[in-house]
Coordinates of C-alpha atoms (C1' of nucleotides) in Angstrom, one line a residue:
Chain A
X1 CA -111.4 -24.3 -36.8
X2 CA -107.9 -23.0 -36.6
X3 CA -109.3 -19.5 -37.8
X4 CA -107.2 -16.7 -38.7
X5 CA -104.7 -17.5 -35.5
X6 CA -103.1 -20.2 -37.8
X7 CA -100.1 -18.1 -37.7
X8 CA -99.9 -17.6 -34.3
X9 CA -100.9 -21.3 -33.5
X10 CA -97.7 -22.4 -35.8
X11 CA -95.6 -20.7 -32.8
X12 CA -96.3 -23.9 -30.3
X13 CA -95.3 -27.3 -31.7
X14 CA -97.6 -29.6 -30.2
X15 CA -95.0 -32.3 -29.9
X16 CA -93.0 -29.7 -27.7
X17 CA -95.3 -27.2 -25.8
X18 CA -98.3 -29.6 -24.7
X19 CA -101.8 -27.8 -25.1
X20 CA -103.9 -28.5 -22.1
X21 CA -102.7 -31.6 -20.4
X22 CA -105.4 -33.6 -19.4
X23 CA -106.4 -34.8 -16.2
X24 CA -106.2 -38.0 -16.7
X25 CA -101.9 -37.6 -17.0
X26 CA -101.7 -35.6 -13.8
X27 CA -99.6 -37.1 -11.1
X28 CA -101.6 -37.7 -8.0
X29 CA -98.5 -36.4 -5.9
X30 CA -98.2 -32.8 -5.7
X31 CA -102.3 -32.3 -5.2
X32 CA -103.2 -30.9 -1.9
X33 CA -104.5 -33.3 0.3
X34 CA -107.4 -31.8 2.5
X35 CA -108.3 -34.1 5.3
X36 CA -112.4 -32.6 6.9
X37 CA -113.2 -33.1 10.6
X38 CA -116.8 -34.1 11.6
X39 CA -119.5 -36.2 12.2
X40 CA -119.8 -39.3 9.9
X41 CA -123.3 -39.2 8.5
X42 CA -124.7 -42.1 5.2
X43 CA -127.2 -41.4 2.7
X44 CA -129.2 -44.1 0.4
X45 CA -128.7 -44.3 -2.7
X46 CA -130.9 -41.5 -4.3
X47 CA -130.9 -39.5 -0.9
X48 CA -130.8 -35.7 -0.9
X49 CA -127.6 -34.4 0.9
X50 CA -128.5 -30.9 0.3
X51 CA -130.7 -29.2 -1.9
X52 CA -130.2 -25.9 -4.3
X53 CA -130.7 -22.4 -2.0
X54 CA -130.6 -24.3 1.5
X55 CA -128.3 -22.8 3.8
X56 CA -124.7 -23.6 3.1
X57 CA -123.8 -24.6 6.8
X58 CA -121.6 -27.8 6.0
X59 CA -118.7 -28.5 3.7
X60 CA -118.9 -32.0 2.8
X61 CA -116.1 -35.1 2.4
X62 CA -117.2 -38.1 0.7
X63 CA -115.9 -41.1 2.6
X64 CA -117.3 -44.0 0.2
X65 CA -119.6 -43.4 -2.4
X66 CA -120.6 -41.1 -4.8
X67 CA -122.1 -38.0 -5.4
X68 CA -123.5 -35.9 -7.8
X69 CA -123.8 -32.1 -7.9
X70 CA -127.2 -30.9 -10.1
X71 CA -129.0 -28.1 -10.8
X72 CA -132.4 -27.6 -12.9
X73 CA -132.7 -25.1 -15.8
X74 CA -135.7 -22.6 -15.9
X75 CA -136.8 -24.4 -19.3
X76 CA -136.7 -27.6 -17.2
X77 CA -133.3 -29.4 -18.1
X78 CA -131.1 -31.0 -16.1
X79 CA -127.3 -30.5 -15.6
X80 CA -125.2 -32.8 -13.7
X81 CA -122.1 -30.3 -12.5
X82 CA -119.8 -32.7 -11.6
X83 CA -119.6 -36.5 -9.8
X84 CA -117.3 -36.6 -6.6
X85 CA -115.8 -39.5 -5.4
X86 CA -114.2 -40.9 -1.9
X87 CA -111.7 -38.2 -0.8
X88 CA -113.5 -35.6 -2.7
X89 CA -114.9 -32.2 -1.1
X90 CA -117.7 -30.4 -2.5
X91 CA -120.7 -28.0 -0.7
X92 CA -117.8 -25.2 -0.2
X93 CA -120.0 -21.9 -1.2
X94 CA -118.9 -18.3 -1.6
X95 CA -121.9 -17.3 -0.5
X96 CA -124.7 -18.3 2.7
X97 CA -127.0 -20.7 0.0
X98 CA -125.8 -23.6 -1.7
X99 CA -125.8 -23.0 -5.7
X100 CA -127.0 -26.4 -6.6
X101 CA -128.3 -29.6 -5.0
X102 CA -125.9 -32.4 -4.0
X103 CA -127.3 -36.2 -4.4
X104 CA -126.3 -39.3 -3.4
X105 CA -125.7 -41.5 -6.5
X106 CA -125.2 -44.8 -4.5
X107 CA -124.9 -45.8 -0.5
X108 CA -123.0 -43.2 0.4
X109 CA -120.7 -42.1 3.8
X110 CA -119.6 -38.6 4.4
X111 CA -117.8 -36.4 7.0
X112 CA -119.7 -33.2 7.5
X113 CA -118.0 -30.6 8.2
X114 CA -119.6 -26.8 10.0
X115 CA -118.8 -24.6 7.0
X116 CA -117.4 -22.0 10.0
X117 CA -114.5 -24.6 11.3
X118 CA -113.1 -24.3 7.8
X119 CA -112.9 -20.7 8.1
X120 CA -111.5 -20.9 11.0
X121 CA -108.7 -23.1 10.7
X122 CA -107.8 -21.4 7.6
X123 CA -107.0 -18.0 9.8
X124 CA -105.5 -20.1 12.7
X125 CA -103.1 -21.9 10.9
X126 CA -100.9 -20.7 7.8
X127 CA -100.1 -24.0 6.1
X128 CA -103.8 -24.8 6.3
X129 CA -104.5 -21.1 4.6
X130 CA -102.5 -22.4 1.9
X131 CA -103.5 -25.9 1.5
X132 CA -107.1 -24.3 1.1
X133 CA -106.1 -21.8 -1.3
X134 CA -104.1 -24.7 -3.2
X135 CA -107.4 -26.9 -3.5
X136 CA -109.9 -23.7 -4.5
X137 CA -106.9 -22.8 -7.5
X138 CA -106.8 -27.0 -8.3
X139 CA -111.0 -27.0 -8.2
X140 CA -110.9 -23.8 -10.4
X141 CA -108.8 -25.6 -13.0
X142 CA -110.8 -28.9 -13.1
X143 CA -113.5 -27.1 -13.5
X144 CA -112.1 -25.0 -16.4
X145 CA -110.0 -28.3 -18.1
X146 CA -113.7 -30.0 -17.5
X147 CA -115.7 -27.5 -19.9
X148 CA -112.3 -27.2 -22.1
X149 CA -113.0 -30.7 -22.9
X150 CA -117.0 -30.9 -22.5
X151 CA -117.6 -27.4 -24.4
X152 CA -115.4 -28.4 -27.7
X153 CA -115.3 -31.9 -28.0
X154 CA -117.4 -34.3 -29.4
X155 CA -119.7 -36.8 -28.0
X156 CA -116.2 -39.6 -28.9
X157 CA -114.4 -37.0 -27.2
X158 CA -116.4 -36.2 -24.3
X159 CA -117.4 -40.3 -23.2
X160 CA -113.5 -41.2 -23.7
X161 CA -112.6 -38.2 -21.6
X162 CA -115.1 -38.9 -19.0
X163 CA -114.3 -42.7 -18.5
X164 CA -110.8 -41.6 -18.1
X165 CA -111.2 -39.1 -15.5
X166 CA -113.4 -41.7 -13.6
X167 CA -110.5 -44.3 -14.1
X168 CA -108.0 -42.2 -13.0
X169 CA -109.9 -40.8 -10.2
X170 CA -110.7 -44.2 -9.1
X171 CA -107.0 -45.3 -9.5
X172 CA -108.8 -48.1 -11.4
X173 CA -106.3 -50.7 -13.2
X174 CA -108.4 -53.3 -14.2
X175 CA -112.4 -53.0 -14.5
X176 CA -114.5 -50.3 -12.1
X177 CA -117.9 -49.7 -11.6
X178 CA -120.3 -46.6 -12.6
X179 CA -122.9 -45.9 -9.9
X180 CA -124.7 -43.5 -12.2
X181 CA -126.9 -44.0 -14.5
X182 CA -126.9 -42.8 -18.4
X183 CA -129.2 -40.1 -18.1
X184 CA -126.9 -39.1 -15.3
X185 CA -123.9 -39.0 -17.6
X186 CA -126.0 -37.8 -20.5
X187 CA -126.8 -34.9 -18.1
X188 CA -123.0 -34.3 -17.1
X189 CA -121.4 -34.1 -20.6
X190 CA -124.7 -32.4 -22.6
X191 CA -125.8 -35.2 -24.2
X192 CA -128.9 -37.0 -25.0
X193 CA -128.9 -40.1 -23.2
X194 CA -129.3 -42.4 -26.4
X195 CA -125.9 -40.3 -28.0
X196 CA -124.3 -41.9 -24.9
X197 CA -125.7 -45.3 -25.1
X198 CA -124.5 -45.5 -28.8
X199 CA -121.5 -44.1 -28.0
X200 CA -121.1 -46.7 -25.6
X201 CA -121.8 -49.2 -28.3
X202 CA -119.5 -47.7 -30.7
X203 CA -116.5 -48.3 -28.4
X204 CA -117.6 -51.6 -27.3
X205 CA -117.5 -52.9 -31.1
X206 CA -114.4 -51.6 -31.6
X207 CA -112.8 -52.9 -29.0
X208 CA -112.1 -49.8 -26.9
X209 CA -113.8 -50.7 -24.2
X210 CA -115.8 -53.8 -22.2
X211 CA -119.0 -53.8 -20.3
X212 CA -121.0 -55.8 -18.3
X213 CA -123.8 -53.6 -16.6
X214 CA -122.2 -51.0 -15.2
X215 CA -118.9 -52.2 -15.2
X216 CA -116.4 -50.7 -17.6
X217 CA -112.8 -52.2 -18.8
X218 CA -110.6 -50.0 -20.4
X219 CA -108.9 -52.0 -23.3
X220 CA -106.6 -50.1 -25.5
X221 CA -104.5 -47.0 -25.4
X222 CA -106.3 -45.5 -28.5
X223 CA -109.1 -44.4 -25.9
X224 CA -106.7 -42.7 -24.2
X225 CA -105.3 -40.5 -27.6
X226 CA -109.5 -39.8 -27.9
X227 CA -109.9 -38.5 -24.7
X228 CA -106.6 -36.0 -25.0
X229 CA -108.5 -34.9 -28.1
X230 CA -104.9 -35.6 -29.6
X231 CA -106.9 -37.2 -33.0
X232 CA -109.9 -35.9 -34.8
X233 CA -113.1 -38.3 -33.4
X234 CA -113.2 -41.6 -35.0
X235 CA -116.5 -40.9 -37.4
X236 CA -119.8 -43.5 -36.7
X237 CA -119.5 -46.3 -38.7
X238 CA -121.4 -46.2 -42.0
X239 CA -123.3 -49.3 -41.4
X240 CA -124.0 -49.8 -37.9
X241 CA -122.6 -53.6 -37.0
Chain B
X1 CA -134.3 -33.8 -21.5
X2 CA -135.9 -34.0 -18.5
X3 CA -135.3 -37.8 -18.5
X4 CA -136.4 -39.8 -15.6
X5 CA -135.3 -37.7 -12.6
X6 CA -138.9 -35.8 -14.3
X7 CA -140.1 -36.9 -10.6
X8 CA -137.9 -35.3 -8.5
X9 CA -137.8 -32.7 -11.3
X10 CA -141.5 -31.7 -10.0
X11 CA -139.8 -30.7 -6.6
X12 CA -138.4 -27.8 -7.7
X13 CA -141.0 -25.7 -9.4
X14 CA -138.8 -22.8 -11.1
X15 CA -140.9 -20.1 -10.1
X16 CA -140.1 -20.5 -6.3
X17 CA -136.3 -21.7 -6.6
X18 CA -134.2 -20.2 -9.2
X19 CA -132.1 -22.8 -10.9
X20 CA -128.4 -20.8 -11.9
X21 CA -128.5 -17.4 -11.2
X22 CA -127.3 -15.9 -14.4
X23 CA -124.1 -14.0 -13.8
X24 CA -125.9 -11.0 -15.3
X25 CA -128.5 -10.3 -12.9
X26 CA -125.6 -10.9 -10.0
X27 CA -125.1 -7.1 -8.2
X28 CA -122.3 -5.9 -8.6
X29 CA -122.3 -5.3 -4.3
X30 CA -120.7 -8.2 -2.5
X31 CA -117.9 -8.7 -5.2
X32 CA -114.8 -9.3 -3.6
X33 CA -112.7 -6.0 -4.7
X34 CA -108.7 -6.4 -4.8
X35 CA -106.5 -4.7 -5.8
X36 CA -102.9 -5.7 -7.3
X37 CA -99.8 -3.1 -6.6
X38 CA -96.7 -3.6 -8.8
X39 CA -95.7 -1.6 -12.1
X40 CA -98.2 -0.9 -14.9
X41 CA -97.3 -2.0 -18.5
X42 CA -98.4 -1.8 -21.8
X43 CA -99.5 -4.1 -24.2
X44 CA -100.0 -3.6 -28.2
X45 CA -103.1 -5.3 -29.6
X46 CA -102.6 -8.6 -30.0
X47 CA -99.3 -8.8 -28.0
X48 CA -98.6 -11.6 -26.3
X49 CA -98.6 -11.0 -22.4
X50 CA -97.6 -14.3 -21.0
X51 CA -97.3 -17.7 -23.4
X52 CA -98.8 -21.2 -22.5
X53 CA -95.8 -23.2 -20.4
X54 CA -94.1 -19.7 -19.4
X55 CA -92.7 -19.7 -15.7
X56 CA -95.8 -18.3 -14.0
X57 CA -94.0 -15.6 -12.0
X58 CA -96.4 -12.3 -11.8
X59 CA -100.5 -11.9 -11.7
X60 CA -102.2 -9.3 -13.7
X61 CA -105.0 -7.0 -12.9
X62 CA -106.6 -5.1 -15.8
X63 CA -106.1 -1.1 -16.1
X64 CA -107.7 -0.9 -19.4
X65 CA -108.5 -2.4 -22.5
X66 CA -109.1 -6.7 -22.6
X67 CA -107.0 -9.6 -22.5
X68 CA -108.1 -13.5 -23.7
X69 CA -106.5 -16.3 -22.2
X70 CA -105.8 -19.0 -25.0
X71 CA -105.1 -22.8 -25.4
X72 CA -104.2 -24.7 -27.9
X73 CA -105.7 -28.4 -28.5
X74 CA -103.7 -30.9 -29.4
X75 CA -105.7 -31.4 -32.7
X76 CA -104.6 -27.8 -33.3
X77 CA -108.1 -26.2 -32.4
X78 CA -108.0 -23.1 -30.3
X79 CA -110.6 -22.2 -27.5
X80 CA -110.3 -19.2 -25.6
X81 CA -111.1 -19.8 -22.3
X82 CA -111.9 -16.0 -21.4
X83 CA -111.8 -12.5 -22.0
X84 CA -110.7 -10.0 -18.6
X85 CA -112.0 -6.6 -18.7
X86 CA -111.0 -3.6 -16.9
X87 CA -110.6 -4.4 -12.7
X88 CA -110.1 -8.2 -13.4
X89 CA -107.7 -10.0 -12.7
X90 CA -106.1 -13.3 -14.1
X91 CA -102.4 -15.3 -14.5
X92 CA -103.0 -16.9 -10.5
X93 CA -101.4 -20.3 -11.3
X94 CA -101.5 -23.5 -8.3
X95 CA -98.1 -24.9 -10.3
X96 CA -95.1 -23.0 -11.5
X97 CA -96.3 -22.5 -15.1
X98 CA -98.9 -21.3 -16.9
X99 CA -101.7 -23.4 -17.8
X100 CA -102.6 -21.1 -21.0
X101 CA -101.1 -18.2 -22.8
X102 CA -102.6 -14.9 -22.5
X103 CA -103.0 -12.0 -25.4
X104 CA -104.4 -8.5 -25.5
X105 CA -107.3 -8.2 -27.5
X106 CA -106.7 -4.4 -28.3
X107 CA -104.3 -1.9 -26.7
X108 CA -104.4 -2.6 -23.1
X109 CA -103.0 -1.5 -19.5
X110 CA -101.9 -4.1 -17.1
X111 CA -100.7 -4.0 -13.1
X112 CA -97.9 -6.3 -13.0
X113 CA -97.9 -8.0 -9.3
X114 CA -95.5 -10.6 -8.1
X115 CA -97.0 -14.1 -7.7
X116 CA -94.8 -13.7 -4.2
X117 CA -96.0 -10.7 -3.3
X118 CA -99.6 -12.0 -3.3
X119 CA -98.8 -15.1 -1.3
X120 CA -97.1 -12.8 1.0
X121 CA -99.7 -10.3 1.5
X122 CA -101.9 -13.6 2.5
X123 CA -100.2 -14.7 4.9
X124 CA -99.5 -11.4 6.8
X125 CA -103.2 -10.2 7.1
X126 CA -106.3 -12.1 7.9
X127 CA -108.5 -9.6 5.8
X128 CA -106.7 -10.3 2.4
X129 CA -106.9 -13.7 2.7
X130 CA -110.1 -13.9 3.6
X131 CA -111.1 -11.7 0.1
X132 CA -108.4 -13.7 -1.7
X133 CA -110.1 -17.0 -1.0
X134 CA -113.5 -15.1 -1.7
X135 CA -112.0 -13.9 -5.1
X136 CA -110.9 -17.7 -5.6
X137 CA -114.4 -18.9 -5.1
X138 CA -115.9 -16.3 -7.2
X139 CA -113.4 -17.3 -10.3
X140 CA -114.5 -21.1 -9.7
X141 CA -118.3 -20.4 -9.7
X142 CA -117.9 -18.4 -12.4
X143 CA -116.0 -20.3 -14.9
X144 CA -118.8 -23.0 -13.8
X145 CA -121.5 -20.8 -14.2
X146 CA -119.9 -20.4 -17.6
X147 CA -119.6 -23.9 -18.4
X148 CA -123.3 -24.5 -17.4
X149 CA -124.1 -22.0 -20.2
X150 CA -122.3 -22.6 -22.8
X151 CA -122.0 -26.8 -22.7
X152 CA -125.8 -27.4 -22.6
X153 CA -127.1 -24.6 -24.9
X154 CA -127.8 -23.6 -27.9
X155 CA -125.8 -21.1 -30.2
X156 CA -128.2 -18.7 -29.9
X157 CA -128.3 -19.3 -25.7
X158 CA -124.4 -19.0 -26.1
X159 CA -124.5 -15.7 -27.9
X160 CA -127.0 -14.2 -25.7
X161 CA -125.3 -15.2 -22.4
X162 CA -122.1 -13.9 -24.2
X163 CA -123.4 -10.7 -25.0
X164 CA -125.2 -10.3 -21.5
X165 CA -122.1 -11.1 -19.8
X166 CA -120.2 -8.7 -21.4
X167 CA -122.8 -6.0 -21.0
X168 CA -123.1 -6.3 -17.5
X169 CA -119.1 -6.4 -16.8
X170 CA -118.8 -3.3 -18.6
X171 CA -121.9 -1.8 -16.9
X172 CA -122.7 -0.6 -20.3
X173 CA -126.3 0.9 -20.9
X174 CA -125.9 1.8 -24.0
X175 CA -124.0 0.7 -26.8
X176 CA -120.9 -1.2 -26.1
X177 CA -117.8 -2.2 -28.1
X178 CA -116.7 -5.9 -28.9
X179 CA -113.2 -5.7 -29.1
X180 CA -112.0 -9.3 -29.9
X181 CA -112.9 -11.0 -33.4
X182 CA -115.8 -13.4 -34.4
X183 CA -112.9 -15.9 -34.5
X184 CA -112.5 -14.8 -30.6
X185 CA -116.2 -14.8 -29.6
X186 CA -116.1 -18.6 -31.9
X187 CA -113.5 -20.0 -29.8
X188 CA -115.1 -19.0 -26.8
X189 CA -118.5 -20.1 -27.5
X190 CA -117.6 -23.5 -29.0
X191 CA -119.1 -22.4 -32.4
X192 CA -117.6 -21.6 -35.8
X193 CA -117.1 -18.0 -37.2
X194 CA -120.3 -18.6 -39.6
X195 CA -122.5 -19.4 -36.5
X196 CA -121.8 -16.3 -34.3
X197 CA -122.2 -14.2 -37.5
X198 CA -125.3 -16.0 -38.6
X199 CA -126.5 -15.5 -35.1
X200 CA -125.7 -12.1 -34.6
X201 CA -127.9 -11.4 -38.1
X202 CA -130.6 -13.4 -36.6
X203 CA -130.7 -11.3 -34.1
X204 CA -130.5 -8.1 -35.4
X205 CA -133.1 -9.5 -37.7
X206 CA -135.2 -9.5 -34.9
X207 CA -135.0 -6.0 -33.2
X208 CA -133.2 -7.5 -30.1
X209 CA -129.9 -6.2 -31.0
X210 CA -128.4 -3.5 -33.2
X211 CA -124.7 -3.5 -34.1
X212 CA -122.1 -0.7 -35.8
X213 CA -119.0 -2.4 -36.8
X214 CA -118.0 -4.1 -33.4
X215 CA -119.9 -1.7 -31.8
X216 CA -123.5 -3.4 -30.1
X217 CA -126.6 -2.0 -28.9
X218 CA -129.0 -4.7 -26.8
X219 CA -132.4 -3.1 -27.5
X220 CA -135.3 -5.8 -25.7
X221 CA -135.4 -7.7 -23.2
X222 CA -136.1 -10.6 -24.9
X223 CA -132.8 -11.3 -25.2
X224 CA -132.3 -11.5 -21.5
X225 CA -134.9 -14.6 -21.4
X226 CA -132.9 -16.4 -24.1
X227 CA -129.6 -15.6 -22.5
X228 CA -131.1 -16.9 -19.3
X229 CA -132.3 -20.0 -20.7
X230 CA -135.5 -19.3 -19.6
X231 CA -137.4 -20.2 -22.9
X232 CA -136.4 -22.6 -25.7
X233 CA -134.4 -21.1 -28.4
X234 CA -135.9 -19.4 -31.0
X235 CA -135.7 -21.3 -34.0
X236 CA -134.1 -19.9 -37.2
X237 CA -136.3 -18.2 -39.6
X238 CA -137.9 -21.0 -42.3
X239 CA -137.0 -18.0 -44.9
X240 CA -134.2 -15.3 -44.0
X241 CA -135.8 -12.0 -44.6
Chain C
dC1 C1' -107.8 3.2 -54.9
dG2 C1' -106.6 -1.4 -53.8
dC3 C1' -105.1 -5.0 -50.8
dA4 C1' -105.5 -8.1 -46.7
dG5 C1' -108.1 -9.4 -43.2
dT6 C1' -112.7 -9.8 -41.5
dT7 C1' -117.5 -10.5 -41.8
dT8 C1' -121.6 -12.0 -44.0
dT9 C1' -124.3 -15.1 -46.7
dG10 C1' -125.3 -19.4 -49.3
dA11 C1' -125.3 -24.5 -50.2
dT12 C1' -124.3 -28.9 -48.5
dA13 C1' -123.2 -32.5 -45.2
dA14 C1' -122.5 -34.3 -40.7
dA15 C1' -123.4 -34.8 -35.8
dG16 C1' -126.5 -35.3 -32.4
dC17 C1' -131.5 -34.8 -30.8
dT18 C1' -136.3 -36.5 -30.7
dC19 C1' -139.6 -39.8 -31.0
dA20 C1' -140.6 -44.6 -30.9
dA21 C1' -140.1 -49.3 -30.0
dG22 C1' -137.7 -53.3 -28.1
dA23 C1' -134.5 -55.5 -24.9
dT24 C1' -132.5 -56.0 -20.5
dC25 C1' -132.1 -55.5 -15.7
dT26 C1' -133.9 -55.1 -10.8
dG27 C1' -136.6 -55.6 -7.1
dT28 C1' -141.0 -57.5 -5.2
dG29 C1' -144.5 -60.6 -4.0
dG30 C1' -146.5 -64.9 -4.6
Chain D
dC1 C1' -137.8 -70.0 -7.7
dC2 C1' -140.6 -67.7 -10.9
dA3 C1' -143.4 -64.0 -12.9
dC4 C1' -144.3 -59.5 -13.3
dA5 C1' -143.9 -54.3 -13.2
dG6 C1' -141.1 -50.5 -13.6
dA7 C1' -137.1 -48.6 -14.6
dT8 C1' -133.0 -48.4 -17.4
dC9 C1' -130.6 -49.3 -21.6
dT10 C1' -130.2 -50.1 -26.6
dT11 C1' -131.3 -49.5 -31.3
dG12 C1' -133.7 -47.5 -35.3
dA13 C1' -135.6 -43.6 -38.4
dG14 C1' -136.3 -39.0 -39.4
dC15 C1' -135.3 -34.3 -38.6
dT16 C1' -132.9 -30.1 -36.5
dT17 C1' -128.9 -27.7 -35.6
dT18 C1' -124.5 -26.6 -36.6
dA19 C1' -120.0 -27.3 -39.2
dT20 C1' -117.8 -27.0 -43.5
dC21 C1' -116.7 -25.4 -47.9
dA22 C1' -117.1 -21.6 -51.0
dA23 C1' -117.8 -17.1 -52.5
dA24 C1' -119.3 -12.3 -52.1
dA25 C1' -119.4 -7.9 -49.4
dC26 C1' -117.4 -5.0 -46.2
dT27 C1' -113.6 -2.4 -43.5
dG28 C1' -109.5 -0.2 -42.3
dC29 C1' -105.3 1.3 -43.8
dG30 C1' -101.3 2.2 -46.7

DNA sequence: CGCAGTTTTGATAAAGCTCAAGATCTGTGG
DNA sequence: CCACAGATCTTGAGCTTTATCAAAACTGCG
């Protein structure tokens, strides 16, 4: 796939210049650190926080829990934008409706926050102009390392990179749990649910990784060197175990 | 695809709520609009404007022609995360570097700007930051727009939306020139070379496109439902005419 | 005209989807 | 505590889409 750039390509050493460093390396110092004002409000598990073209009047902090962001295609399929985890803000629109619906995955607590008292603290206050203009640039790049690694991976590629992410975002060292379900993550990465599941498998027999329900254990740095898509995808094994 | 969420699929009938505004049916009213001063300089096809890891010191607004930000994987594929046309702008960094290199796809004009100068012009007037943080929101919904588009459908989705896009930022209504590669348009849409040309055929197989070198007509609106998503994919012919 | 790069087309293979069936898990009521 | 129902998860088989390898046709330019 190196197409007719080859040339150009030869100009950045890999070992040297690093190509899109992932997520999952970034130092958690140095990102801006947001903190919302507002009522406290929970949501079950399932709960609709808000859904797609309601007025966008609140900005939303998760607290503990998860959420997921969704939106429907016209020919009726589902994508999961993204999954946002305590400390996380989403619901921040450019415009007066929300773009897509937000979900609670499990019991969830969040600080809601009147979309107008961002705004406003953003022209009272300079450092907070500049906090907020740090965290829209860092949201713009997640979401563009996100489909960098979605978009041209494959399905190896795109699990590894998403239990990663979820590790690191977790701060997880040993096992950590996954409130969502398959179709959830099937939904998130563009997947078919049973492509995850085996996928799932694949790195289970190999030792990658352990499970137990929705518990995951990372077990081996080779997941990591997946995930970076720093090696072509380990192919499915010709006879299935 | 629909999975098991089918139930709470049914609450959002797609006639009534409209899941993902395509970008291309977005007017063109209500765009932020600003506008970089600094010196204007000129680029060869090709050239390279900025290189992935460079110290990220200006911001670039588009006089004429078309630049495509560029990364390189670690496994030596490239994907090119975007094409900027006339009026856009692109090179806003949250760290000191930059994240990707950046090339012009044909002769092209660039404003230079001073990252300072931007952050300055922010904090002196209320009014500019206000649009800058609209312009930052804008850049975020669109590269997820993008990502919704181009992670979940098919090539022939991919290519539509591509060509839609493109149509609609150069407010073309006629025929319009591609001036980056198939290699280009592959790296962007995740798909070899042979696909996007295979896919172009197909289409002009069909009557909804007509092409002249890298010149492209859209002649039905057909191809707006399949760039939308609205209706499955058509399939490829059993027998190429 | 002829070369180098690009684009198109063809044949084959691989990755992932769909359909289908079992297995496992979870919550509920007896 | 157990049994059952419904949902979720796993595995299998066949098929579709797209990548890959290969070669031919086209384009622009010296």
């Amino acid at each position: 796939m190196l197409h007719a750039v080859a040339t150009r390509a030869a100009d950045y050493p890999p070992a040297t210049r690093t190509p899109l460093a992932p997520q999952v390396t970034r130092p958690r110092a140095g990102l801006p650190t947001l903190i919302l004002q507002g009522v406290t409000r929970t949501f079950a598990s399932g709960a609709t926080i808000y859904a797609q073209e309601d007025a966008a009047e609140f900005v939303y902090q998760v607290a503990s829990g998860m959420v997921r962001t969704v939106t429907l295609r016209p020919d009726g399929r589902r994508i999961v934008h993204g999954f946002h985890l305590g400390g996380e803000i989403f619901g921040l629109e450019r415009e007066q409706l929300h773009h897509c619906s937000a979900e609670a995955v499990c019991e969830t607590r969040l600080v809601q926050c009147p979309h107008s008292l961002i705004e406003k603290a953003a022209g009272d206050d300079l450092e907070t102009a500049q906090e907020l203009r740090s965290w829209l640039l860092l949201s713009r790049d997640q979401t563009a390392e996100r489909s960098a690694y979605l978009m041209y991976g494959s399905a190896f590629e795109k699990l590894a990179y998403f239990l990663l992410d979820l590790a690191w975002r977790t701060q997880a060292h040993g096992p950590f749990e996954l409130p969502m379900s398959r179709y959830d993550i099937a939904d998130y990465l563009g997947l078919s649910s049973e492509t995850v599941s085996r996928t799932f498998s694949v790195f289970r027999n190999r030792g990658l990784i352990a499970t137990r329900g929705r518990q995951v254990t990372l077990l081996d740095g080779r997941i990591r060197r997946i995930g970076a898509g720093a090696e072509r995808s380990p192919h499915w094994p010709r006879a299935f175990p």
